[in-house]
Coordinates of C-alpha atoms in Angstrom, one line a residue:
M1 CA -1.6 6.7 -28.2
N2 CA -1.5 9.4 -30.9
G3 CA -1.2 6.5 -33.3
K4 CA 1.9 5.1 -31.7
F5 CA 2.0 1.7 -30.1
A6 CA 3.8 1.6 -26.7
S7 CA 6.3 4.3 -27.9
E8 CA 4.8 7.7 -27.5
K9 CA 7.0 10.1 -25.6
W10 CA 6.6 13.7 -24.6
I11 CA 9.2 16.2 -23.4
V12 CA 8.4 19.2 -21.1
D13 CA 10.5 21.4 -18.8
E14 CA 10.5 21.5 -15.0
G15 CA 8.1 24.1 -13.9
D16 CA 5.8 23.8 -16.9
T17 CA 2.0 23.3 -16.6
V18 CA 1.0 20.4 -18.7
E19 CA -2.4 20.4 -20.4
I20 CA -3.6 17.2 -22.0
H21 CA -6.6 17.4 -24.3
L22 CA -7.8 13.8 -24.5
T23 CA -10.2 12.3 -27.0
S24 CA -11.3 8.7 -26.5
N25 CA -11.4 6.8 -29.8
I26 CA -11.5 3.4 -28.1
S27 CA -14.5 1.2 -27.3
Q28 CA -14.1 1.1 -23.5
P29 CA -14.2 3.7 -20.8
F30 CA -10.9 4.6 -19.2
T31 CA -8.9 7.3 -17.4
L32 CA -5.2 8.5 -17.6
H33 CA -3.0 8.5 -14.6
G34 CA 0.2 10.5 -14.3
H35 CA 2.4 7.9 -12.6
G36 CA 4.9 9.7 -10.3
I37 CA 3.4 13.1 -10.9
E38 CA 3.0 15.0 -7.6
Q39 CA -0.5 16.4 -7.7
V40 CA 0.1 19.5 -5.7
A41 CA -3.3 21.2 -5.3
T42 CA -4.8 19.2 -8.2
P43 CA -6.0 15.9 -6.7
W44 CA -8.8 15.8 -9.2
M45 CA -6.1 15.3 -11.9
D46 CA -4.8 12.0 -10.6
G47 CA -6.7 10.0 -13.1
V48 CA -8.2 7.2 -10.9
P49 CA -11.7 6.2 -12.0
G50 CA -14.3 6.1 -9.2
V51 CA -11.8 7.9 -6.9
T52 CA -10.7 11.2 -8.4
Q53 CA -12.9 11.3 -11.5
P54 CA -15.6 9.4 -13.4
M55 CA -14.6 7.2 -16.3
I56 CA -14.1 8.9 -19.7
K57 CA -16.7 7.3 -22.0
P58 CA -16.0 6.2 -25.6
G59 CA -16.1 9.2 -27.9
A60 CA -15.8 11.7 -25.0
T61 CA -13.2 14.3 -24.4
Y62 CA -11.4 15.3 -21.1
T63 CA -8.8 17.8 -20.1
Y64 CA -6.0 17.1 -17.7
R65 CA -4.1 20.0 -16.4
F66 CA -1.3 19.9 -13.8
A67 CA 2.1 21.5 -12.9
V68 CA 5.3 19.5 -13.1
N69 CA 7.6 20.9 -10.5
Q70 CA 9.8 17.8 -10.8
H71 CA 12.3 16.4 -13.2
G72 CA 13.0 13.0 -14.7
L73 CA 11.0 10.4 -16.5
Y74 CA 7.3 9.7 -15.7
H75 CA 4.6 7.4 -17.0
L76 CA 1.2 8.3 -18.2
H77 CA -1.0 5.2 -18.4
A78 CA -4.5 3.9 -18.4
H79 CA -5.8 3.3 -14.9
S80 CA -8.8 1.2 -15.9
K81 CA -9.0 -2.6 -15.8
A82 CA -5.7 -3.9 -17.2
M83 CA -5.7 -1.6 -20.3
Q84 CA -2.1 -0.5 -19.5
D85 CA -1.1 -4.1 -20.5
D86 CA -2.7 -3.4 -23.9
G87 CA -0.1 -0.7 -24.6
L88 CA -2.2 2.3 -23.5
F89 CA 0.7 4.3 -22.0
L90 CA 3.3 6.9 -22.9
G91 CA 6.4 8.4 -21.4
L92 CA 6.7 12.0 -20.1
F93 CA 10.3 13.3 -19.7
V94 CA 10.7 16.5 -17.7
R95 CA 13.9 18.3 -18.4
P96 CA 15.5 19.5 -15.2
S97 CA 16.0 23.2 -14.5
L98 CA 19.6 24.4 -15.1
T99 CA 19.7 25.5 -11.4
D100 CA 19.1 22.0 -10.1
D101 CA 22.0 20.5 -8.1
R102 CA 23.1 17.4 -10.0
P103 CA 25.3 14.6 -8.8
F104 CA 27.5 14.5 -11.9
A105 CA 30.7 15.6 -10.1
Q106 CA 30.5 12.2 -8.4
I107 CA 30.8 10.5 -11.8
S108 CA 33.7 12.7 -13.0
S109 CA 35.6 15.7 -11.8
D110 CA 36.5 16.7 -15.3
P111 CA 34.6 20.0 -16.2
T112 CA 34.2 18.8 -19.8
D113 CA 32.6 15.5 -18.7
I114 CA 30.2 17.4 -16.4
A115 CA 29.2 19.8 -19.1
Q116 CA 28.6 16.9 -21.5
L117 CA 26.6 15.0 -18.8
I118 CA 24.3 18.0 -18.3
A119 CA 23.8 18.3 -22.0
A120 CA 23.2 14.6 -22.3
E121 CA 20.6 14.7 -19.6
S122 CA 18.6 17.4 -21.4
N123 CA 18.6 15.0 -24.5
T124 CA 17.9 11.8 -22.6
E125 CA 17.0 8.8 -24.6
T126 CA 14.0 7.1 -23.1
F127 CA 13.2 3.4 -23.2
L128 CA 9.6 2.2 -22.5
I129 CA 9.8 -1.4 -21.6
N130 CA 6.8 -3.7 -21.3
D131 CA 6.0 -7.4 -21.2
W132 CA 3.6 -8.3 -24.0
R133 CA 1.0 -11.0 -24.6
H134 CA -0.7 -12.0 -27.8
Y135 CA -4.1 -11.7 -26.0
K136 CA -6.0 -8.6 -25.0
S137 CA -6.2 -7.9 -21.3
D138 CA -10.0 -8.6 -21.4
D139 CA -9.3 -12.0 -22.8
I140 CA -6.6 -12.6 -20.1
T141 CA -9.2 -11.8 -17.4
T142 CA -11.7 -14.1 -19.0
I143 CA -9.2 -17.0 -19.2
W144 CA -8.1 -16.3 -15.6
H145 CA -11.6 -16.4 -14.1
S146 CA -12.9 -19.3 -16.2
S147 CA -9.8 -21.5 -15.5
N148 CA -9.3 -20.3 -11.9
V149 CA -5.5 -20.2 -12.7
E150 CA -3.8 -16.8 -12.9
P151 CA -2.1 -16.4 -16.3
L152 CA 1.6 -15.7 -15.6
C153 CA 3.4 -15.9 -18.9
V154 CA 4.1 -13.4 -21.6
Q155 CA 5.0 -13.9 -25.3
S156 CA 7.8 -11.2 -25.5
I157 CA 9.4 -8.1 -24.0
L158 CA 9.1 -4.9 -26.0
I159 CA 11.3 -1.8 -25.9
N160 CA 9.7 1.3 -27.3
G161 CA 7.0 -0.8 -29.0
Q162 CA 9.5 -3.1 -30.8
G163 CA 10.7 -6.6 -30.0
A164 CA 11.1 -10.1 -31.2
S165 CA 9.8 -13.5 -30.0
V166 CA 12.6 -15.5 -28.5
C167 CA 12.4 -19.3 -28.5
P168 CA 15.6 -20.8 -27.0
S169 CA 16.2 -24.5 -27.6
A170 CA 14.9 -27.1 -25.3
E171 CA 18.5 -28.0 -24.3
E172 CA 19.2 -24.4 -23.3
L173 CA 16.0 -24.1 -21.3
A174 CA 16.7 -27.4 -19.5
V175 CA 20.1 -26.1 -18.4
L176 CA 18.5 -22.9 -17.0
A177 CA 15.8 -24.8 -15.3
D178 CA 18.2 -27.3 -13.8
A179 CA 20.3 -24.4 -12.4
R180 CA 17.3 -22.9 -10.7
G181 CA 16.0 -26.2 -9.3
L182 CA 12.2 -25.6 -9.6
G183 CA 11.5 -28.2 -12.3
N184 CA 11.3 -28.2 -16.0
V185 CA 9.9 -25.3 -18.1
T186 CA 7.9 -25.2 -21.3
E187 CA 9.0 -23.9 -24.8
L188 CA 7.9 -20.5 -23.6
G189 CA 10.2 -20.7 -20.6
C190 CA 7.2 -21.0 -18.2
L191 CA 6.7 -23.3 -15.3
P192 CA 4.0 -25.8 -16.4
I193 CA 0.4 -25.2 -15.3
T194 CA 0.7 -28.3 -13.1
S195 CA 3.4 -26.7 -11.0
P196 CA 2.2 -26.0 -7.5
I197 CA 3.7 -22.6 -7.8
I198 CA 1.3 -21.7 -10.6
N199 CA -1.7 -23.8 -9.5
P200 CA -1.5 -24.7 -5.8
P201 CA -3.3 -28.0 -5.1
S202 CA -5.6 -26.4 -2.4
E203 CA -9.1 -25.1 -1.9
G204 CA -9.8 -22.0 -3.8
F205 CA -7.0 -22.7 -6.2
G206 CA -6.2 -26.0 -8.0
V207 CA -9.1 -27.9 -6.5
Q208 CA -11.5 -25.6 -8.5
S209 CA -9.2 -25.1 -11.6
D210 CA -9.9 -26.1 -15.2
V211 CA -6.7 -25.9 -17.1
S212 CA -8.4 -27.2 -20.3
V213 CA -9.6 -23.6 -21.1
I214 CA -6.1 -22.1 -21.1
P215 CA -4.7 -21.9 -24.6
D216 CA -1.3 -23.6 -25.1
D217 CA 0.3 -20.5 -26.6
L218 CA -0.4 -18.7 -23.3
W219 CA 2.0 -20.9 -21.4
K220 CA 3.4 -23.8 -23.3
T221 CA 4.3 -23.3 -27.0
C222 CA 6.7 -20.7 -28.4
S223 CA 6.1 -19.3 -31.9
T224 CA 9.2 -18.4 -33.9
A225 CA 7.1 -16.3 -36.3
G226 CA 8.2 -13.1 -34.7
V227 CA 11.9 -14.0 -34.1
D228 CA 13.1 -11.7 -36.9
N229 CA 11.0 -8.7 -36.0
P230 CA 13.0 -5.4 -36.0
L231 CA 14.6 -4.4 -32.7
Y232 CA 14.6 -0.9 -31.3
T233 CA 18.0 0.7 -32.1
V234 CA 19.4 3.8 -30.5
T235 CA 22.4 5.5 -32.3
V236 CA 25.0 7.4 -30.5
D237 CA 27.9 9.5 -31.9
N238 CA 31.0 9.7 -29.7
A239 CA 32.6 12.1 -32.1
A240 CA 30.2 14.7 -30.7
T241 CA 30.1 13.7 -27.0
S242 CA 31.7 11.2 -24.6
W243 CA 28.5 10.6 -22.6
A244 CA 24.9 9.5 -23.1
V245 CA 22.0 9.5 -20.6
F246 CA 19.4 6.7 -20.9
S247 CA 16.2 6.6 -18.9
F248 CA 14.4 3.3 -18.5
I249 CA 10.8 2.7 -17.4
N250 CA 9.1 -0.5 -16.7
A251 CA 5.8 0.3 -18.4
G252 CA 4.6 -3.3 -18.2
G253 CA 2.0 -4.5 -15.7
L254 CA 3.5 -7.9 -14.8
W255 CA 7.2 -8.7 -14.4
E256 CA 10.1 -7.0 -12.7
Q257 CA 12.8 -6.5 -15.3
L258 CA 16.6 -6.4 -15.2
V259 CA 18.4 -4.2 -17.7
S260 CA 22.0 -4.2 -18.9
I261 CA 24.0 -2.8 -21.8
D262 CA 26.8 -5.1 -23.0
E263 CA 30.3 -3.7 -22.2
H264 CA 28.8 -0.4 -20.9
P265 CA 28.8 0.1 -17.1
M266 CA 25.9 2.3 -16.0
Y267 CA 26.1 5.2 -13.5
V268 CA 22.7 5.3 -11.8
F269 CA 22.1 9.0 -10.9
E270 CA 18.3 9.3 -10.7
V271 CA 15.5 7.0 -9.6
E272 CA 11.9 8.1 -9.9
G273 CA 12.7 11.7 -10.3
E274 CA 15.1 11.9 -7.3
Y275 CA 18.9 12.4 -7.8
V276 CA 20.7 9.7 -5.9
N277 CA 24.1 9.3 -4.4
V278 CA 25.8 7.8 -7.5
S279 CA 29.2 6.2 -6.8
E280 CA 30.4 3.2 -8.7
P281 CA 28.9 2.1 -12.0
V282 CA 26.9 -1.1 -12.1
S283 CA 26.3 -3.8 -14.8
V284 CA 22.6 -4.4 -14.2
I285 CA 19.6 -2.3 -12.9
P286 CA 16.3 -3.7 -11.6
L287 CA 13.0 -2.2 -12.6
I288 CA 9.8 -3.0 -10.8
S289 CA 6.5 -2.3 -12.5
G290 CA 6.2 1.5 -12.9
Q291 CA 9.7 2.3 -11.9
R292 CA 12.0 4.7 -13.7
V293 CA 15.8 4.8 -13.5
S294 CA 18.2 7.2 -15.3
V295 CA 21.8 6.2 -16.0
A296 CA 24.9 7.9 -17.5
V297 CA 26.9 5.8 -19.9
K298 CA 30.5 6.5 -21.1
L299 CA 30.7 6.3 -24.9
D300 CA 34.1 4.9 -25.3
K301 CA 33.8 2.3 -28.1
A302 CA 34.8 2.3 -31.8
A303 CA 32.7 4.0 -34.5
G304 CA 30.3 1.5 -36.1
S305 CA 30.4 -0.9 -33.2
S306 CA 27.1 -2.2 -31.8
Y307 CA 26.1 -3.6 -28.4
T308 CA 23.1 -5.5 -27.1
I309 CA 20.7 -3.9 -24.6
R310 CA 19.3 -6.8 -22.6
V311 CA 16.0 -6.9 -20.6
A312 CA 15.4 -10.1 -18.6
S313 CA 12.4 -10.8 -16.4
N314 CA 13.4 -11.3 -12.8
V315 CA 10.7 -13.7 -11.7
V316 CA 10.1 -17.4 -10.9
P317 CA 7.2 -18.3 -13.3
Q318 CA 9.1 -17.6 -16.5
F319 CA 12.5 -17.3 -18.2
I320 CA 12.2 -14.6 -20.9
S321 CA 14.4 -11.8 -22.4
G322 CA 14.0 -8.9 -24.8
Y323 CA 16.6 -6.9 -26.7
A324 CA 17.4 -3.6 -28.2
I325 CA 20.6 -2.3 -29.9
L326 CA 23.1 0.4 -29.0
Q327 CA 24.7 1.4 -32.3
Y328 CA 27.7 3.8 -32.6
A329 CA 27.6 6.0 -35.6
G330 CA 29.6 4.7 -38.6
D331 CA 29.6 1.6 -40.7
A332 CA 27.5 -0.8 -38.6
Q333 CA 28.8 -4.2 -37.8
E334 CA 26.8 -7.3 -39.0
L335 CA 24.4 -8.7 -36.5
V336 CA 24.5 -12.5 -35.8
K337 CA 21.9 -14.9 -34.4
P338 CA 23.5 -16.3 -31.2
A339 CA 21.5 -19.5 -31.7
A340 CA 18.4 -20.8 -33.4
G341 CA 15.2 -19.2 -32.0
Y342 CA 17.0 -15.8 -31.3
P343 CA 16.9 -12.6 -33.3
A344 CA 20.2 -11.3 -34.8
L345 CA 22.2 -9.4 -32.2
P346 CA 25.6 -7.7 -31.8
T347 CA 28.4 -10.0 -30.9
S348 CA 29.1 -8.0 -27.7
T349 CA 29.9 -9.6 -24.3
A350 CA 26.9 -10.0 -22.0
S351 CA 26.6 -9.3 -18.3
L352 CA 23.1 -10.7 -18.0
S353 CA 21.9 -14.2 -19.0
Y354 CA 18.6 -15.0 -20.7
S355 CA 17.3 -16.2 -17.4
G356 CA 18.1 -13.0 -15.6
A357 CA 21.2 -14.4 -13.8
L358 CA 24.1 -12.0 -13.4
L359 CA 27.2 -13.5 -15.2
T360 CA 30.5 -13.9 -13.5
T361 CA 34.2 -14.7 -14.1
A362 CA 33.2 -18.3 -14.4
D363 CA 31.2 -17.3 -17.5
G364 CA 34.3 -15.6 -19.0
L365 CA 33.9 -12.0 -17.7
D366 CA 36.9 -10.1 -16.4
A367 CA 34.9 -9.3 -13.3
N368 CA 31.6 -10.4 -11.8
A369 CA 28.5 -8.4 -13.0
T370 CA 27.1 -6.1 -10.4
L371 CA 23.5 -5.2 -9.5
F372 CA 22.2 -1.8 -8.4
D373 CA 21.1 -2.1 -4.8
E374 CA 17.7 -0.4 -4.4
S375 CA 18.2 0.0 -0.6
G376 CA 21.9 0.6 -0.5
P377 CA 23.9 3.8 0.0
A378 CA 23.9 4.6 -3.8
A379 CA 20.1 4.6 -3.7
A380 CA 20.0 7.4 -1.0
P381 CA 19.0 10.9 -2.1
Y382 CA 22.0 12.9 -3.4
I383 CA 21.0 15.8 -1.2
A384 CA 20.2 14.3 2.2
N385 CA 16.5 14.2 2.9
P386 CA 15.8 12.5 6.2
P387 CA 12.2 11.6 7.0
P388 CA 10.3 13.2 9.9
S389 CA 11.1 11.7 13.2
N390 CA 9.2 8.9 14.9
D391 CA 7.9 11.4 17.5
E392 CA 6.2 13.3 14.6
V393 CA 4.1 10.3 13.3
K394 CA 0.4 11.0 13.8
Q395 CA -1.0 7.8 12.4
T396 CA 0.1 4.3 11.5
L397 CA -1.9 2.4 8.9
F398 CA -1.5 -1.3 8.4
F399 CA -2.2 -3.1 5.1
D400 CA -2.6 -6.9 5.2
M401 CA -1.6 -8.3 1.8
S402 CA -3.1 -11.7 1.0
R403 CA -4.4 -14.0 -1.7
P404 CA -7.6 -15.7 -0.5
N405 CA -8.1 -17.6 -3.7
A406 CA -6.8 -17.8 -7.3
T407 CA -8.7 -14.7 -8.6
I408 CA -8.3 -12.3 -5.6
W409 CA -5.3 -10.4 -4.4
A410 CA -6.4 -8.4 -1.4
I411 CA -5.5 -5.7 1.0
N412 CA -7.2 -6.5 4.3
N413 CA -10.6 -8.2 3.8
T414 CA -11.2 -8.1 0.0
G415 CA -9.3 -5.0 -0.9
L416 CA -10.9 -2.9 -3.6
P417 CA -11.6 -5.0 -6.7
Q418 CA -12.2 -2.8 -9.7
G419 CA -15.9 -3.4 -9.6
L420 CA -16.1 -1.7 -6.2
Y421 CA -14.9 1.7 -7.4
E422 CA -13.8 1.9 -11.1
D423 CA -17.3 1.8 -12.6
N424 CA -18.8 4.2 -10.0
E425 CA -20.4 7.1 -11.8
S426 CA -19.9 9.1 -8.6
P427 CA -16.2 9.2 -7.6
L428 CA -15.0 9.5 -4.0
I429 CA -13.7 13.0 -4.6
W430 CA -17.3 14.3 -4.9
D431 CA -18.6 15.8 -1.7
S432 CA -21.7 13.7 -1.4
V433 CA -19.7 10.5 -1.8
W434 CA -16.8 11.0 0.6
K435 CA -19.1 12.4 3.3
E436 CA -21.2 9.3 3.2
V437 CA -18.1 7.2 3.4
L438 CA -17.0 9.1 6.5
E439 CA -20.3 8.3 8.2
A440 CA -19.2 4.6 8.0
D441 CA -21.6 2.3 9.9
D442 CA -24.0 5.1 10.7
G443 CA -24.4 6.3 7.1
P444 CA -26.1 5.2 3.9
L445 CA -23.1 3.1 2.7
A446 CA -23.1 1.0 5.9
G447 CA -22.8 -2.7 5.0
T448 CA -21.9 -2.0 1.4
P449 CA -19.1 -3.9 -0.3
L450 CA -17.1 -0.7 -0.5
L451 CA -17.0 -0.2 3.3
M452 CA -16.8 -3.9 4.1
A453 CA -13.6 -4.2 2.0
K454 CA -11.9 -2.3 4.9
S455 CA -9.6 -0.7 2.5
V456 CA -10.7 2.9 2.7
Y457 CA -8.7 4.8 5.3
V458 CA -9.1 8.3 6.8
V459 CA -6.3 10.7 7.7
P460 CA -8.3 13.7 8.9
E461 CA -5.5 16.3 9.5
K462 CA -3.6 17.9 6.6
D463 CA 0.2 17.6 6.9
S464 CA 0.0 14.6 9.2
V465 CA 3.1 12.4 9.2
V466 CA 1.8 8.9 8.4
D467 CA 3.5 5.5 8.5
L468 CA 2.3 2.8 6.1
V469 CA 3.1 -0.8 7.1
F470 CA 2.5 -3.5 4.5
L471 CA 2.2 -6.9 6.0
V472 CA 2.6 -10.2 4.0
P473 CA 2.2 -12.6 6.9
N474 CA 2.7 -16.4 7.0
Q475 CA 2.5 -17.0 3.3
N476 CA 4.6 -17.6 0.2
S477 CA 4.3 -14.4 -1.9
P478 CA 6.2 -12.6 -4.6
P479 CA 7.3 -9.0 -4.1
H480 CA 4.5 -6.5 -4.4
P481 CA 5.6 -3.2 -6.1
I482 CA 3.6 -0.8 -4.0
H483 CA 2.8 2.5 -5.8
K484 CA 1.6 5.5 -4.0
H485 CA -0.2 8.4 -5.7
F486 CA -0.1 12.2 -5.0
N487 CA 3.4 12.4 -3.5
K488 CA 6.5 10.3 -2.6
F489 CA 7.4 8.4 0.6
W490 CA 10.5 7.5 2.5
V491 CA 11.4 3.8 2.6
T492 CA 12.1 3.6 6.3
G493 CA 12.3 -0.2 6.9
S494 CA 11.6 -3.8 5.8
G495 CA 12.1 -7.3 7.0
T496 CA 11.1 -10.9 7.1
G497 CA 8.9 -12.5 9.6
L498 CA 5.9 -11.1 11.4
F499 CA 5.6 -7.4 12.3
N500 CA 4.6 -7.8 16.0
W501 CA 4.6 -4.1 16.9
S502 CA 1.9 -1.4 17.0
S503 CA 4.2 1.2 15.5
V504 CA 7.4 1.7 13.5
A505 CA 8.9 3.4 16.6
E506 CA 8.3 0.3 18.7
A507 CA 9.8 -2.0 15.9
A508 CA 12.8 0.3 15.4
A509 CA 13.6 0.2 19.2
E510 CA 13.8 -3.6 19.1
I511 CA 15.3 -4.2 15.6
P512 CA 17.1 -1.0 14.6
E513 CA 19.1 -2.8 12.0
N514 CA 16.0 -3.1 9.9
F515 CA 15.4 0.7 9.6
N516 CA 17.0 3.8 8.1
F517 CA 15.9 7.2 9.3
V518 CA 19.1 9.0 8.3
N519 CA 18.8 9.2 4.5
P520 CA 16.5 6.5 3.1
P521 CA 15.4 6.1 -0.5
V522 CA 12.6 8.5 -1.5
R523 CA 10.2 6.8 -4.0
D524 CA 6.7 6.6 -5.4
G525 CA 7.1 2.8 -5.8
F526 CA 8.9 0.1 -3.9
N527 CA 8.8 -3.7 -3.5
T528 CA 7.7 -5.6 -0.4
P529 CA 10.3 -8.2 0.4
V530 CA 9.8 -11.8 -0.9
A531 CA 7.6 -13.6 1.6
K532 CA 8.2 -17.2 2.7
S533 CA 5.6 -18.9 5.0
A534 CA 8.4 -20.9 6.7
T535 CA 9.9 -17.6 8.0
G536 CA 6.6 -15.8 8.8
G537 CA 6.3 -13.7 5.7
S538 CA 7.6 -10.2 5.3
W539 CA 6.8 -6.5 5.8
L540 CA 7.6 -3.0 4.4
A541 CA 7.4 0.3 6.2
L542 CA 7.0 3.6 4.4
R543 CA 6.6 7.2 5.7
Y544 CA 5.0 10.2 4.1
I545 CA 3.4 13.5 4.8
A546 CA -0.3 13.9 3.9
D547 CA 0.2 17.4 2.6
E548 CA -2.5 17.1 -0.1
P549 CA -6.2 17.0 0.7
G550 CA -8.1 14.5 -1.4
P551 CA -8.6 10.7 -1.9
M552 CA -5.2 9.2 -2.4
T553 CA -4.8 5.8 -4.0
L554 CA -2.1 3.2 -3.3
H555 CA -1.9 -0.2 -4.7
C556 CA 0.3 -3.1 -6.0
H557 CA 1.4 -2.0 -9.5
I558 CA 1.1 -5.5 -10.9
T559 CA -2.1 -5.0 -12.9
Q560 CA -3.5 -8.4 -12.2
H561 CA -3.0 -7.9 -8.4
A562 CA -4.6 -4.5 -8.6
A563 CA -7.5 -5.9 -10.6
G564 CA -7.8 -8.7 -8.0
G565 CA -8.3 -6.1 -5.2
M566 CA -4.8 -5.1 -3.9
V567 CA -5.9 -1.5 -3.8
A568 CA -6.6 1.0 -1.0
V569 CA -7.7 4.6 -0.8
I570 CA -6.8 7.1 2.0
L571 CA -9.2 10.0 2.4
Q572 CA -6.9 12.9 3.4
A573 CA -8.2 16.1 5.1
M574 CA -11.2 15.9 2.8
D575 CA -12.9 18.9 4.4
Q576 CA -10.1 21.1 3.2
M577 CA -10.3 20.0 -0.5
Q578 CA -11.8 22.5 -3.0
V579 CA -12.6 20.9 -6.3
P580 CA -13.1 23.4 -9.2
A581 CA -16.6 23.5 -10.6
E582 CA -15.3 22.0 -13.9
Y583 CA -14.4 18.7 -12.1
A584 CA -16.8 18.9 -9.1
E585 CA -20.0 17.0 -8.6
P586 CA -22.7 18.3 -10.9
S587 CA -25.3 20.4 -9.2
S588 CA -28.6 18.6 -8.6
S589 CA -30.5 21.7 -9.5

């Protein structure tokens, strides 16, 4: 974007109105979604094709205009097919207002430290992290559908558009695989295509698969041609300040990532634009797809010293890591290859292994590495923000997450595969379209795939309190990073097993230990728990206020899952929505 690959970053101030003049110089239609941006009174700016706008055609122009009454790091990315995976994204950092109440006094009581933290936050260094393949997303989709095996490996992890291939030795990979206990892995660190985890031997999956059409370099072989590619380096000067603020975003569309900075504990003070109850520093932070986390780091090392920034995928199908460098101003130390197949790195002490395992005293650390707990007390809002009570809930919507076959990831029946909405010239936000949808079985859309998908919901009353319950029943399933558009939600509960209740209130009465109504995390993205068929699966409960009329999208943020149908739309108080003429349905006259 703007001539930069996976590294474009914009800076604005809280309270600004952002106006984006977009010219499409690419060969495919697309839209641009402001991930995490609360679209207050501007639902037509949400950037979802077929839902809030038509596609932007090649050669066309489009203007996005919205207010940012938020702070923190956000993510503007293509919301069409899997084009985000091709690098069509950028970062948007919103500097906070000076009047915002920050949690920095919980990091240090020293007035100098607090002043430096405030200054560092205004000059945040942002890191756009993405998993990267040597194939275009269209090619990946073609391989997926022709082989009937979902491609689940990447070639590298990039940080601000830079990164190296990493090809550990067969001996190192064998040790990692043996420790995990799921069988051997390939040169690329991937489970082989013959693994039942990758290609289950059942109807709809392995029975119909043709692995011969999958290129070896997509799962098996590891090329060392890019091992010596330059790594992204951020330089800090502790002669000028004792603190730095780093904001990380997982801009990739596949793997959850773990991030650490050698020998630099991180104080997590903001998650997805919400200040949190920072307490003790941690060694490692998790980032689900689309997630943003800001950390404060004490700059207490010698001039010229350097430290490895590590990013490791936190997944079953593949071992893979990527690297960047934290460099202190001064005469830089020489970098050293830790082993054949690796780029040259600082000789600093790691807290995170290549496989994503947290290191311990058994690995030579003075203390065990620690992981930020996404649901723990430190993840709660800094200023308490309890959700509306159970008595205030107007509607409970259930979403059954499933994988009927190798090419479909569904919500309810089929979910909304991209062909059901993305390519529609008439988006749901247009009056004639949403009114026909509301007519349901009595209207002109009765029996169409769009309605038969059973993934278009209706919340008729503005400001309704709504519970969203995501069910992953009786199946083995990875976590699904659920992303909600328009505004944030409270993460009120989660658990394993079946959700056998008709409401969150009923469930909380029987299993109160699974819920938090006091001060739960406030997010725009959150993982469903890992589901195991042996224990009945898993579930996740979210609560939000439908305060914005319009068609609101929610989906799994793994691009292949969204492309496969794990998408739903909620039509909220549609009769109260007023779309400006510039973006409304063209007049038939």
